[in-house]
XYZ file of N, CA, C and O in Angstrom:
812
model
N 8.068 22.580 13.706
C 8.707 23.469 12.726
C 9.759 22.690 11.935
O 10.780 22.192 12.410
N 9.282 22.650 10.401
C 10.311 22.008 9.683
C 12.024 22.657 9.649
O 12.151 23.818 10.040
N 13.253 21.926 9.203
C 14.566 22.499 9.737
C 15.128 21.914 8.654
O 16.123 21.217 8.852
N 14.657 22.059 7.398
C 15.126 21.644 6.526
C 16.247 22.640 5.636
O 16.186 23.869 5.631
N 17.176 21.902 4.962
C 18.681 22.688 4.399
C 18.905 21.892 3.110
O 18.606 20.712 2.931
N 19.543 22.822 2.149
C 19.409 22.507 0.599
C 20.076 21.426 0.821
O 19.678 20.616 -0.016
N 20.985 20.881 1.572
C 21.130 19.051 2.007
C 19.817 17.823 1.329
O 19.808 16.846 0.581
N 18.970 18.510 2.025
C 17.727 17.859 2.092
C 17.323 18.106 0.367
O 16.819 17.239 -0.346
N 17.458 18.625 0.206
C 16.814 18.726 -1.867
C 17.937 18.662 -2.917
O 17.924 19.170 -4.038
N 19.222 17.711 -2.152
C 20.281 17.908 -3.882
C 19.644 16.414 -4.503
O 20.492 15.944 -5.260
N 18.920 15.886 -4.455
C 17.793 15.250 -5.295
C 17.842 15.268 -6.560
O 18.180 14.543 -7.495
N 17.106 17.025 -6.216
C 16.856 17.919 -7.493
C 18.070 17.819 -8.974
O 18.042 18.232 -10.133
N 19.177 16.933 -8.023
C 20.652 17.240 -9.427
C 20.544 16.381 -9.985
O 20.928 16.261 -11.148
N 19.963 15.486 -9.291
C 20.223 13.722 -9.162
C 19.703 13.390 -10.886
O 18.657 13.832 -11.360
N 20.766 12.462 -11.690
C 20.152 12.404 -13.351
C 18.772 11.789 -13.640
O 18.129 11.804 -14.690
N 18.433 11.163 -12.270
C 17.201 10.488 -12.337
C 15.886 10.905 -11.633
O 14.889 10.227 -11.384
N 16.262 12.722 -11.281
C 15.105 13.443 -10.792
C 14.391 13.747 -12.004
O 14.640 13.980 -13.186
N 12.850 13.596 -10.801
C 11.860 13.906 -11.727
C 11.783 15.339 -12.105
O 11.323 15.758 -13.167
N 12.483 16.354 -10.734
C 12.610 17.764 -11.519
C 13.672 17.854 -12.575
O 13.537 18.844 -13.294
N 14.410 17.295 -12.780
C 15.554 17.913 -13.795
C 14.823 18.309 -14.808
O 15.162 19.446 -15.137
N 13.699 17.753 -15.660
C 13.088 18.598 -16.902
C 12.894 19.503 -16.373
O 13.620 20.302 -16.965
N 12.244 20.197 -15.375
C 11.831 21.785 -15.102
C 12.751 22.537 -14.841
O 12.384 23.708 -14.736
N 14.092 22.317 -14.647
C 15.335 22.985 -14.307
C 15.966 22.805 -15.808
O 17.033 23.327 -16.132
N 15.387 22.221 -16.440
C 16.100 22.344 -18.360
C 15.117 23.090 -18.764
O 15.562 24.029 -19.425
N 14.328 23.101 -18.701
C 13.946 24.243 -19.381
C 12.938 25.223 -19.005
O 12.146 25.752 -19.785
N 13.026 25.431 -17.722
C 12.367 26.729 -16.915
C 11.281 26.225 -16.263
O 10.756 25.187 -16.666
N 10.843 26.856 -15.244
C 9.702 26.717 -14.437
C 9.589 27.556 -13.279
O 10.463 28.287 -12.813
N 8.264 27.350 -12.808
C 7.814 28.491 -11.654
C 7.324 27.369 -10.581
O 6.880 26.290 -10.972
N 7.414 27.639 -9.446
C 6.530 26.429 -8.277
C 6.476 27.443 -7.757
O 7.300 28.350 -7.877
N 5.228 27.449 -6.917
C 4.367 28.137 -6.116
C 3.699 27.375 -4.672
O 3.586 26.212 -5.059
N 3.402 27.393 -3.812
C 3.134 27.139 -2.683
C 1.973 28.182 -2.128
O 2.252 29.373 -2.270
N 0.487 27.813 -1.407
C 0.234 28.790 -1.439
C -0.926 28.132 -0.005
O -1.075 26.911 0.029
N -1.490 28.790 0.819
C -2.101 28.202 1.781
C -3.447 28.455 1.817
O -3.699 29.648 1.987
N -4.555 27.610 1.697
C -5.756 27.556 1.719
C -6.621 28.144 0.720
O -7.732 28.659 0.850
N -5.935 27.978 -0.252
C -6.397 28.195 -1.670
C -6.737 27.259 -2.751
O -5.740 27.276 -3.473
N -7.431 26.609 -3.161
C -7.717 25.422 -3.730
C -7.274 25.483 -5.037
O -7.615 26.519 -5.608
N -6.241 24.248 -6.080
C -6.027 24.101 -7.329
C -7.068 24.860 -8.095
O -6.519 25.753 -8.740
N -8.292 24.837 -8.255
C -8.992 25.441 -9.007
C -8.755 26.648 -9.176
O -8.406 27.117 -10.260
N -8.958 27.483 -7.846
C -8.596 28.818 -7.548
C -7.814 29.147 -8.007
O -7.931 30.027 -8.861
N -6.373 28.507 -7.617
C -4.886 29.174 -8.189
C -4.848 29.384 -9.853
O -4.222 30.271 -10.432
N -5.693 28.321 -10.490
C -5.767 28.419 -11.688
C -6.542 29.390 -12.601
O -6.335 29.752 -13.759
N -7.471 29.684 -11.731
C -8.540 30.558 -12.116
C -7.601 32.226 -12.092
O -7.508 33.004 -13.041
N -7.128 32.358 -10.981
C -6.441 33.679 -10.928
C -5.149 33.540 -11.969
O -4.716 34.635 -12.328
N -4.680 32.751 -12.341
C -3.962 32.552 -13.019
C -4.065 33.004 -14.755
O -3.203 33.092 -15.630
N -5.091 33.160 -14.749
C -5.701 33.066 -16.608
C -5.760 31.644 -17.030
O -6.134 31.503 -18.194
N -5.533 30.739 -16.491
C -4.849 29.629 -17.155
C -6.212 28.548 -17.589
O -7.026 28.125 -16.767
N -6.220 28.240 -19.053
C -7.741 27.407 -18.945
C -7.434 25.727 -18.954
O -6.700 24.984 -19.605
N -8.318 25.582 -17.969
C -8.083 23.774 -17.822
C -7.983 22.640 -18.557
O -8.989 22.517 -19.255
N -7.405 21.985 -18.666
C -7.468 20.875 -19.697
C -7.792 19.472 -18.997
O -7.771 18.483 -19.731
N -8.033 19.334 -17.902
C -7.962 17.781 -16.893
C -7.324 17.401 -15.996
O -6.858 18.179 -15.164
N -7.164 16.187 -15.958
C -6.295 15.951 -15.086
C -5.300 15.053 -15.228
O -5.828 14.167 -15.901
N -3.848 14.634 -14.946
C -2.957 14.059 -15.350
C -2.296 13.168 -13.921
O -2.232 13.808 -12.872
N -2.012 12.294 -13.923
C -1.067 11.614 -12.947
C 0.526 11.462 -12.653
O 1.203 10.680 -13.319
N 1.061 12.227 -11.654
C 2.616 12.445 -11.669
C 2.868 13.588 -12.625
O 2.024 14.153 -13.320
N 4.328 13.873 -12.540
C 4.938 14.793 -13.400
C 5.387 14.257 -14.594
O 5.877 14.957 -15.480
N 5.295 13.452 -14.646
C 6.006 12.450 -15.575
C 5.076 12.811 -17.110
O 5.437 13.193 -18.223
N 3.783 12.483 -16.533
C 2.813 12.757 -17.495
C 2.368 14.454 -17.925
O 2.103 14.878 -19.050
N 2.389 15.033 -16.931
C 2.914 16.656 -17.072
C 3.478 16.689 -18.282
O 3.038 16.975 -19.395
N 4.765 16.271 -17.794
C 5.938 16.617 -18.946
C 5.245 15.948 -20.272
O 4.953 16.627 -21.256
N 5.092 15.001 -20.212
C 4.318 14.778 -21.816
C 3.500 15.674 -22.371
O 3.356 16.034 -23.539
N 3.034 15.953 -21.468
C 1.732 17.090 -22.142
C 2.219 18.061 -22.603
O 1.882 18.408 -23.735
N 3.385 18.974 -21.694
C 3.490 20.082 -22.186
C 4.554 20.050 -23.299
O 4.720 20.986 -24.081
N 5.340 18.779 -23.317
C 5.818 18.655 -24.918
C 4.741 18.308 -26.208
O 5.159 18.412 -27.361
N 3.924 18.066 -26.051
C 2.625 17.482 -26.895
C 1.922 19.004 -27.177
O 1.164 19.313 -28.096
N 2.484 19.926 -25.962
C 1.799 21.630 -26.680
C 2.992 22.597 -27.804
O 2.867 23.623 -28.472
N 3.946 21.781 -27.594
C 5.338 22.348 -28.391
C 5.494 23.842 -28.191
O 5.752 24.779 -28.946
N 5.277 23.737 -27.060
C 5.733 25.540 -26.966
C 5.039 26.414 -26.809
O 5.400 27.361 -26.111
N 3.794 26.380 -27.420
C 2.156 27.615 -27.883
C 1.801 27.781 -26.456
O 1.197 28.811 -26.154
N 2.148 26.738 -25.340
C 1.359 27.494 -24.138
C 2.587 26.594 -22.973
O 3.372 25.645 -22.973
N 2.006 27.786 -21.997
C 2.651 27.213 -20.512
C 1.645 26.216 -19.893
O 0.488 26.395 -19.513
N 2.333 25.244 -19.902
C 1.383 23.752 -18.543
C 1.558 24.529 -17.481
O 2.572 25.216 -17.354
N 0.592 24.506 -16.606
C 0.560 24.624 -15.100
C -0.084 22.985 -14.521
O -1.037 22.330 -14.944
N 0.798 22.730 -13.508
C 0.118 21.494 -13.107
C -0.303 21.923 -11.612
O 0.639 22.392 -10.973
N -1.358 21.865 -11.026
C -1.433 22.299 -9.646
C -2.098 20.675 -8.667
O -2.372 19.588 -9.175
N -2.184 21.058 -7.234
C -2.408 19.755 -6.378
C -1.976 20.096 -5.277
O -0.885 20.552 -4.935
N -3.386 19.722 -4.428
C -3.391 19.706 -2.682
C -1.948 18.980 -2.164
O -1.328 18.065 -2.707
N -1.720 19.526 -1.242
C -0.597 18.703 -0.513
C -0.415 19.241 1.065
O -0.302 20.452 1.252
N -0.393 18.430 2.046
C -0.226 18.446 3.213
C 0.637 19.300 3.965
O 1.590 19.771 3.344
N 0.510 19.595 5.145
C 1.562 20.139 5.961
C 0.973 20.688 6.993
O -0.067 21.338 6.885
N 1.703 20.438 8.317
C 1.150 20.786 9.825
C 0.758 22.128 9.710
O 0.083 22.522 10.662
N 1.040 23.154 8.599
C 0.867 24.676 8.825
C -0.734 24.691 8.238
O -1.341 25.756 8.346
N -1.321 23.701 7.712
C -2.936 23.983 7.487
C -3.176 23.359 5.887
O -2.659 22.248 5.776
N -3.877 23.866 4.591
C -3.571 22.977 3.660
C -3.331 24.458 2.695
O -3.624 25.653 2.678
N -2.181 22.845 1.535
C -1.633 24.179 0.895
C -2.181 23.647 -0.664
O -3.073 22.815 -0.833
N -1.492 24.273 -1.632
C -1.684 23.771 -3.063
C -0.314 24.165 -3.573
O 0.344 25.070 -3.061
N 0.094 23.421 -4.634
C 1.243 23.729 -4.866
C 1.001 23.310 -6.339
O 0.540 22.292 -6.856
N 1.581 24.707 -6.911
C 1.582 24.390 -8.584
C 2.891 24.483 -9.281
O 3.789 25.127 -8.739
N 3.013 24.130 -9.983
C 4.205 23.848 -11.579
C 4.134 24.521 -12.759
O 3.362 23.949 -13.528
N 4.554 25.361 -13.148
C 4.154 25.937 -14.419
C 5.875 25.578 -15.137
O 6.928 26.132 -14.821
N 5.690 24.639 -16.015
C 6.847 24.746 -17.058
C 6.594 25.531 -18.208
O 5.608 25.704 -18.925
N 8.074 26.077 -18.181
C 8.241 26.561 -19.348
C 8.527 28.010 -19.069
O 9.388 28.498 -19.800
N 8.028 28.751 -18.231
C 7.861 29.936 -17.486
C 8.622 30.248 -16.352
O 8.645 29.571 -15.324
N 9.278 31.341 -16.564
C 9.895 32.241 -15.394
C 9.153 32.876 -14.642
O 9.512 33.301 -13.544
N 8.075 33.015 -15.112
C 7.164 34.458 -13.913
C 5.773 34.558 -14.374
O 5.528 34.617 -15.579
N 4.822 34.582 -13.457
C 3.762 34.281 -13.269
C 2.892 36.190 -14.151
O 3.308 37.348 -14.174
N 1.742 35.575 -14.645
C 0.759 37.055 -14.761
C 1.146 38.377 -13.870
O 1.564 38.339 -12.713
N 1.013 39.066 -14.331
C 1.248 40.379 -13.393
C -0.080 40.721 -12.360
O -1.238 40.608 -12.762
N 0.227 41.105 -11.132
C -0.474 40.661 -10.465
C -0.764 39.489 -9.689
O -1.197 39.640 -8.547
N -0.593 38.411 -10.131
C -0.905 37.189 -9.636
C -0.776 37.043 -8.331
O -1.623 37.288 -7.472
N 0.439 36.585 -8.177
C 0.860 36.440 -6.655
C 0.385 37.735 -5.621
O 0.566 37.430 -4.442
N 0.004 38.658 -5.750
C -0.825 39.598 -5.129
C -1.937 39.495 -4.962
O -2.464 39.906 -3.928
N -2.701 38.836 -6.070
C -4.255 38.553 -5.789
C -3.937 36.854 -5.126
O -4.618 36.376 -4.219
N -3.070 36.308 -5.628
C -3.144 34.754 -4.965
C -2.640 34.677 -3.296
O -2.887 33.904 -2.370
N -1.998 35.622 -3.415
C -2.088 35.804 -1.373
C -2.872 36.530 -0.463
O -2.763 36.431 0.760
N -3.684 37.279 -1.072
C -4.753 37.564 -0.363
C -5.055 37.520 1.176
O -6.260 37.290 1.284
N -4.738 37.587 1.852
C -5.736 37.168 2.900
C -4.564 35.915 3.331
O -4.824 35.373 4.405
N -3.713 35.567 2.842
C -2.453 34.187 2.960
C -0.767 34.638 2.707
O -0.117 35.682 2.735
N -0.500 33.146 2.442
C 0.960 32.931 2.213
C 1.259 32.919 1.058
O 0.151 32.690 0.574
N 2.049 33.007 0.073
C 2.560 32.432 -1.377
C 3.742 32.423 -0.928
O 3.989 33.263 -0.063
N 4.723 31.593 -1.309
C 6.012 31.346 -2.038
C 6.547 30.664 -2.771
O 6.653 29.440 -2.701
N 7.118 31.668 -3.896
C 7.478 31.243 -5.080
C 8.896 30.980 -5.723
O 9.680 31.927 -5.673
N 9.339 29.765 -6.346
C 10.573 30.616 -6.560
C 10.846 29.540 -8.130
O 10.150 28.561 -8.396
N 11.903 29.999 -8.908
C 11.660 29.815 -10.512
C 12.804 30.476 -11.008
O 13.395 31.450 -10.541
N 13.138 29.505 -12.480
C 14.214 29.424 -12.550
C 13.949 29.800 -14.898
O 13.048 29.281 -15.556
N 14.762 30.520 -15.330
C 14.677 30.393 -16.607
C 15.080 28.918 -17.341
O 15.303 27.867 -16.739
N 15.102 29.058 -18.307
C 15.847 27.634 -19.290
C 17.275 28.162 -20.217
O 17.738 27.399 -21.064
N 17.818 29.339 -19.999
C 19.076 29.477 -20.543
C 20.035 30.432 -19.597
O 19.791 30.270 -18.402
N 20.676 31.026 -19.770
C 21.357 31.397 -18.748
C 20.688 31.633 -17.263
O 19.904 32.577 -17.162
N 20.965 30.799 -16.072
C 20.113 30.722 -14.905
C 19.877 31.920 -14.194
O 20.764 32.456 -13.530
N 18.559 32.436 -14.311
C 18.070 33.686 -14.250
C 16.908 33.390 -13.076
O 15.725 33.435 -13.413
N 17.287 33.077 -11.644
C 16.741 32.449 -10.329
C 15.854 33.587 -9.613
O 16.585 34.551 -9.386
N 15.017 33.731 -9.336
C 13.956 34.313 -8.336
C 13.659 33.731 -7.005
O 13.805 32.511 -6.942
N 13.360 34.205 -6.166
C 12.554 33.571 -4.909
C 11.726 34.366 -4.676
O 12.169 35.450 -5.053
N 10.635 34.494 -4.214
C 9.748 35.248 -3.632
C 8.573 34.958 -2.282
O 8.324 33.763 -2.125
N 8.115 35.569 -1.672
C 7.724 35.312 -0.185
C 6.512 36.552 -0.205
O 6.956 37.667 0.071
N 4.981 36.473 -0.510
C 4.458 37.168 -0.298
C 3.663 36.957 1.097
O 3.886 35.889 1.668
N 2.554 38.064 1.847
C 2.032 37.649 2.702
C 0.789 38.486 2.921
O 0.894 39.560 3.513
N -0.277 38.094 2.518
C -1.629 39.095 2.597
C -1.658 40.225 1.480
O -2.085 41.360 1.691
N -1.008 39.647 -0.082
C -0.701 40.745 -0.907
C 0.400 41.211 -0.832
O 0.864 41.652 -1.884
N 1.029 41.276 0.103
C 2.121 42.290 -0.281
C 3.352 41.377 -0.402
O 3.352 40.250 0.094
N 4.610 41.984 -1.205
C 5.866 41.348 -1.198
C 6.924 41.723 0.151
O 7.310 42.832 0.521
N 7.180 40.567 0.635
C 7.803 40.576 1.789
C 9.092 40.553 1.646
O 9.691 41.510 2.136
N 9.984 39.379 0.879
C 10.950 39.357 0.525
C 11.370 38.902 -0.808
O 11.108 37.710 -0.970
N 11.868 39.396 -1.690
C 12.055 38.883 -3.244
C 13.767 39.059 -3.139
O 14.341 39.971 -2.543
N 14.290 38.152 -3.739
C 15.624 38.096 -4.239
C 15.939 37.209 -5.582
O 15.499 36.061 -5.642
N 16.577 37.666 -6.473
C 17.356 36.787 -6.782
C 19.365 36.179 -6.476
O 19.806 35.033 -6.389
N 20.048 37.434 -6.401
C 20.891 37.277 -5.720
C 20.799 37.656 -4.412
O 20.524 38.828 -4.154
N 21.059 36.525 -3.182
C 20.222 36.582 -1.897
C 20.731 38.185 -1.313
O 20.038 38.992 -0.695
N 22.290 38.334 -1.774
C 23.055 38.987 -0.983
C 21.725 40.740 -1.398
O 21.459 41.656 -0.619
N 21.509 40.653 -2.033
C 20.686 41.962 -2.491
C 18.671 41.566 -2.611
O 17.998 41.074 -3.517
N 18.455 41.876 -1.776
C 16.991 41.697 -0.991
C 16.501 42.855 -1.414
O 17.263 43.775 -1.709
N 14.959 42.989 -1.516
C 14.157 43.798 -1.308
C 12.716 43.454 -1.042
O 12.699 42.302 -0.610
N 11.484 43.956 -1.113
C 10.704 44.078 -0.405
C 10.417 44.795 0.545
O 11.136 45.747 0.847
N 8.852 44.366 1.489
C 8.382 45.767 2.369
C 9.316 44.984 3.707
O 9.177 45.444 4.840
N 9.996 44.119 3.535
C 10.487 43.045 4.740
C 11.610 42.116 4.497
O 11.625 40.909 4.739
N 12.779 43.022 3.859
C 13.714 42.472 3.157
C 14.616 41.775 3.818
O 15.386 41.037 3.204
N 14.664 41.911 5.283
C 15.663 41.702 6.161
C 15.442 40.454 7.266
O 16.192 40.032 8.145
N 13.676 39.912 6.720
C 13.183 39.160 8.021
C 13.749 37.848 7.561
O 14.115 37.108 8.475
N 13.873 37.479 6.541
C 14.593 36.230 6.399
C 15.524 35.734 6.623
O 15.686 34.518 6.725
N 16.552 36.812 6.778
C 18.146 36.888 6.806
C 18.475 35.669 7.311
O 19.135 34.958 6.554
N 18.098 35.074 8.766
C 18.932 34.043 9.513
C 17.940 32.925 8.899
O 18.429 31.906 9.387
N 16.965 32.551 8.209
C 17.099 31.796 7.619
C 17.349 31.151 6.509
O 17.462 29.928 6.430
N 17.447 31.923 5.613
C 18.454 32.174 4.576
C 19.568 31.634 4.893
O 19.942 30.650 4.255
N 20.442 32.215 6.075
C 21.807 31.301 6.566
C 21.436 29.866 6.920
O 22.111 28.863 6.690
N 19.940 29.959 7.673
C 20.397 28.223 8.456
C 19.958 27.287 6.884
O 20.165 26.074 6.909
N 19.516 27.759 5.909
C 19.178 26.476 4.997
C 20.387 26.530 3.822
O 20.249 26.105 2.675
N 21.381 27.036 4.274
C 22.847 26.838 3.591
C 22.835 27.996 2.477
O 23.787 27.925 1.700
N 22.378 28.529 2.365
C 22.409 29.509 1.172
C 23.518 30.993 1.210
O 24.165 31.500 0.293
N 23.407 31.347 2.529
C 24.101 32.372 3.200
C 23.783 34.019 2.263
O 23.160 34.321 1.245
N 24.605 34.766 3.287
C 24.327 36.371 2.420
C 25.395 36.875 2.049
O 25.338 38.016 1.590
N 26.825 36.123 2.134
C 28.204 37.356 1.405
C 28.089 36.330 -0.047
O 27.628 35.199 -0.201
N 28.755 37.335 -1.025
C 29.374 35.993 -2.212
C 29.991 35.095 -2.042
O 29.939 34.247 -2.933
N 30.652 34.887 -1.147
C 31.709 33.807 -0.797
C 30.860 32.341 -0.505
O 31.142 31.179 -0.799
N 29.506 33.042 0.323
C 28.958 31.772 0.886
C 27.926 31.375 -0.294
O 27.790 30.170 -0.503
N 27.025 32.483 -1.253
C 26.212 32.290 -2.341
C 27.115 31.375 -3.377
O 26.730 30.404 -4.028
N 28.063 31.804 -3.349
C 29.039 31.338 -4.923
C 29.589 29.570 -4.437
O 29.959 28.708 -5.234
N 29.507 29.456 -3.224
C 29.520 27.998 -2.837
C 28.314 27.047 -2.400
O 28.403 25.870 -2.051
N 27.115 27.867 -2.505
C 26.006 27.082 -1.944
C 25.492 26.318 -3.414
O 25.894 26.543 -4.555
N 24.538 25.414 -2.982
C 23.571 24.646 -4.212
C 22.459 25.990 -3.945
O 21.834 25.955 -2.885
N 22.244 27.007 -4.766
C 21.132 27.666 -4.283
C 20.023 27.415 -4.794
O 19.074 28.185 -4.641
N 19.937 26.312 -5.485
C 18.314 25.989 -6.221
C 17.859 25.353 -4.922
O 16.871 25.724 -4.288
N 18.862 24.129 -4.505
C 18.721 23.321 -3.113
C 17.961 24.024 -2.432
O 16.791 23.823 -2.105
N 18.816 25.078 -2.159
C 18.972 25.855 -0.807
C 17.131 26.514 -0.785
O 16.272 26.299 0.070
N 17.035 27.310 -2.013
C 15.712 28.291 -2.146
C 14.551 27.083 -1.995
O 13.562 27.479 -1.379
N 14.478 25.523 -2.493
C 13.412 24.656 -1.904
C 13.351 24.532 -0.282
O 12.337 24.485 0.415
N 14.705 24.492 0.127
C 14.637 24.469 1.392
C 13.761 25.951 2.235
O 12.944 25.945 3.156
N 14.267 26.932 1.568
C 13.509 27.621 2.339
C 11.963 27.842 2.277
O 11.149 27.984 3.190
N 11.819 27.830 1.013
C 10.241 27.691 0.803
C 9.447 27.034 1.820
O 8.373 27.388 2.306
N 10.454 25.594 2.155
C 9.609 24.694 2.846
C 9.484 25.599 4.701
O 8.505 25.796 5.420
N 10.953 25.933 4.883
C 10.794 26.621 6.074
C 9.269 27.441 6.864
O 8.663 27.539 7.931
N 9.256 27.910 5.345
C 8.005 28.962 5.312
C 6.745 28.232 4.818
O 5.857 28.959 4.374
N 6.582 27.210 4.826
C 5.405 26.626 4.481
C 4.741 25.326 5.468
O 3.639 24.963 5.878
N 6.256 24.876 5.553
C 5.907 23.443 6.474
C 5.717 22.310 4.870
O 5.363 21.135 4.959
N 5.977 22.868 3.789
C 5.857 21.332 2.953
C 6.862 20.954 2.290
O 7.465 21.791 1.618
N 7.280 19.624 2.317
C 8.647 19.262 1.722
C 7.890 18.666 0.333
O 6.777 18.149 0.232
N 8.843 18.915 -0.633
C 8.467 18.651 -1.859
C 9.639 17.918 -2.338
O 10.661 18.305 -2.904
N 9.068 16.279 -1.815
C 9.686 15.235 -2.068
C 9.702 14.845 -3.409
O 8.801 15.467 -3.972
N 10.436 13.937 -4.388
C 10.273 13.259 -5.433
C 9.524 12.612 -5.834
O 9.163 12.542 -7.009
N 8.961 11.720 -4.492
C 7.800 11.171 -4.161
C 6.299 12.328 -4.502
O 5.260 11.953 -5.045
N 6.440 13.020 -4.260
C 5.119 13.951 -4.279
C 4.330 13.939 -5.524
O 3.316 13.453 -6.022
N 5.665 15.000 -5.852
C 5.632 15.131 -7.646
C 5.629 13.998 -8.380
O 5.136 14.240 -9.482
N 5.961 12.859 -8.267
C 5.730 11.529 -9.539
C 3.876 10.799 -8.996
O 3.023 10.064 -9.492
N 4.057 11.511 -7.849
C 2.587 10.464 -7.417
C 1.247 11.207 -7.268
O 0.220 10.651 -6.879
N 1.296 11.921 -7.454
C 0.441 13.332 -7.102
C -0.653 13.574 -8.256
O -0.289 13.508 -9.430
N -2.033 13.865 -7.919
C -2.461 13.948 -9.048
C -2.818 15.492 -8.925
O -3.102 16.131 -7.911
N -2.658 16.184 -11.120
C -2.418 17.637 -10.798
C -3.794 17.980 -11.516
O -4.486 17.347 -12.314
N -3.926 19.281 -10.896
C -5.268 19.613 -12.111
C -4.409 20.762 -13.234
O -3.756 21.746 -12.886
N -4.629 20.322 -14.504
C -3.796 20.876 -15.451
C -4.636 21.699 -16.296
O -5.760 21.511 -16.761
N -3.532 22.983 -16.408
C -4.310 23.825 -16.990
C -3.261 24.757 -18.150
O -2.071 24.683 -17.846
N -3.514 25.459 -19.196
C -3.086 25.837 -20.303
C -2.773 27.342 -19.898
O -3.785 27.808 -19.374
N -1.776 28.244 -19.947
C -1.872 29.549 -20.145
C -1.178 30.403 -21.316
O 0.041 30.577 -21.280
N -1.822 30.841 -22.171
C -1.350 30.974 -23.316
C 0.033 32.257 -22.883
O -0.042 33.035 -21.932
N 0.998 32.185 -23.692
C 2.145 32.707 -23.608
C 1.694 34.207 -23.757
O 2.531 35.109 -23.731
């Protein structure tokens, strides 16, 4: 069982992360278990364009679309909990309606995503369809299972009064938990080396 704490992801601040473009100007990551890139894309609406190497090249692309559509970059990635896929959508706060309901199915999703102007943060935790736990300010939960996260929420530094939210890194913190719940760390390494299958979803 991974025991990872937004410790483990201030990376993400670092001027020479490869996420800082998706934290300038919005994005969604998704995590999802035994669902193949194709799949996620397919439920997605999103139509394919190829394939690209690293994020690096991502990011080119979806400046090369100037705006007219959301990149999704998706790609297999490991973890003792079974195999997962994990996608990128820049540019985007929130996925098709529906989506994450038909994309957990029968599984796991967790999602969490961030706007590009005033920081407008989500997390989400589905499980067989249904929403388990969604927050954006942690201290105020909902879902059919709003309460099962609680202590881990505390152990990956994020906490539940304002005192402890208004001092945490909570972008840190919400990768950390994702991973809790997934078993995959989403190293720097991943994302620059990773090859994605890329796909278009019109706005």
């Amino acid at each position: 069982m991974t025991t990872a704490t937004a410790a483990d992801y201030g990376w993400i601040r670092s001027t020479t992360s490869p996420f800082r473009y998706a934290l300038e100007s919005g994005y969604i990551l998704v995590l999802v278990r035994g669902v193949s890139p194709a799949r996620l894309l397919a439920l997605a609406g999103a139509e394919p364009t190829g394939l690209c190497e690293g994020i690096d090249e991502l990011i080119e692309q979806h400046d090369e679309d100037d705006g007219l559509y959301v990149l999704v970059g998706a790609c297999a990635v490991p973890s003792e909990e079974g195999d997962w896929t994990l996608a990128l959508a820049l540019g985007r706060d929130s996925w098709p309606p529906g989506f994450m309901e038909a994309l957990s199915a029968g599984t796991r999703a967790v999602s969490h995503s961030s706007n590009s102007g005033k920081p407008i943060e989500f997390f989400h935790w589905y499980e067989n369809g249904e929403l388990r736990t969604h927050f954006e300010w942690p201290r105020v939960r909902v879902g059919s299972t709003p309460d099962e996260l609680n202590s881990l929420i505390c152990e990956v530094g994020l906490g539940l009064t304002d005192e402890e939210i208004s001092r945490a890194d909570r972008k840190a913190a919400v990768f950390a938990l994702a991973e809790r719940l997934t078993g995959v760390r989403v190293a720097a390494e991943l994302l620059t080396s990773t090859e994605y299958h890329v796909a278009d979803m019109p706005e």
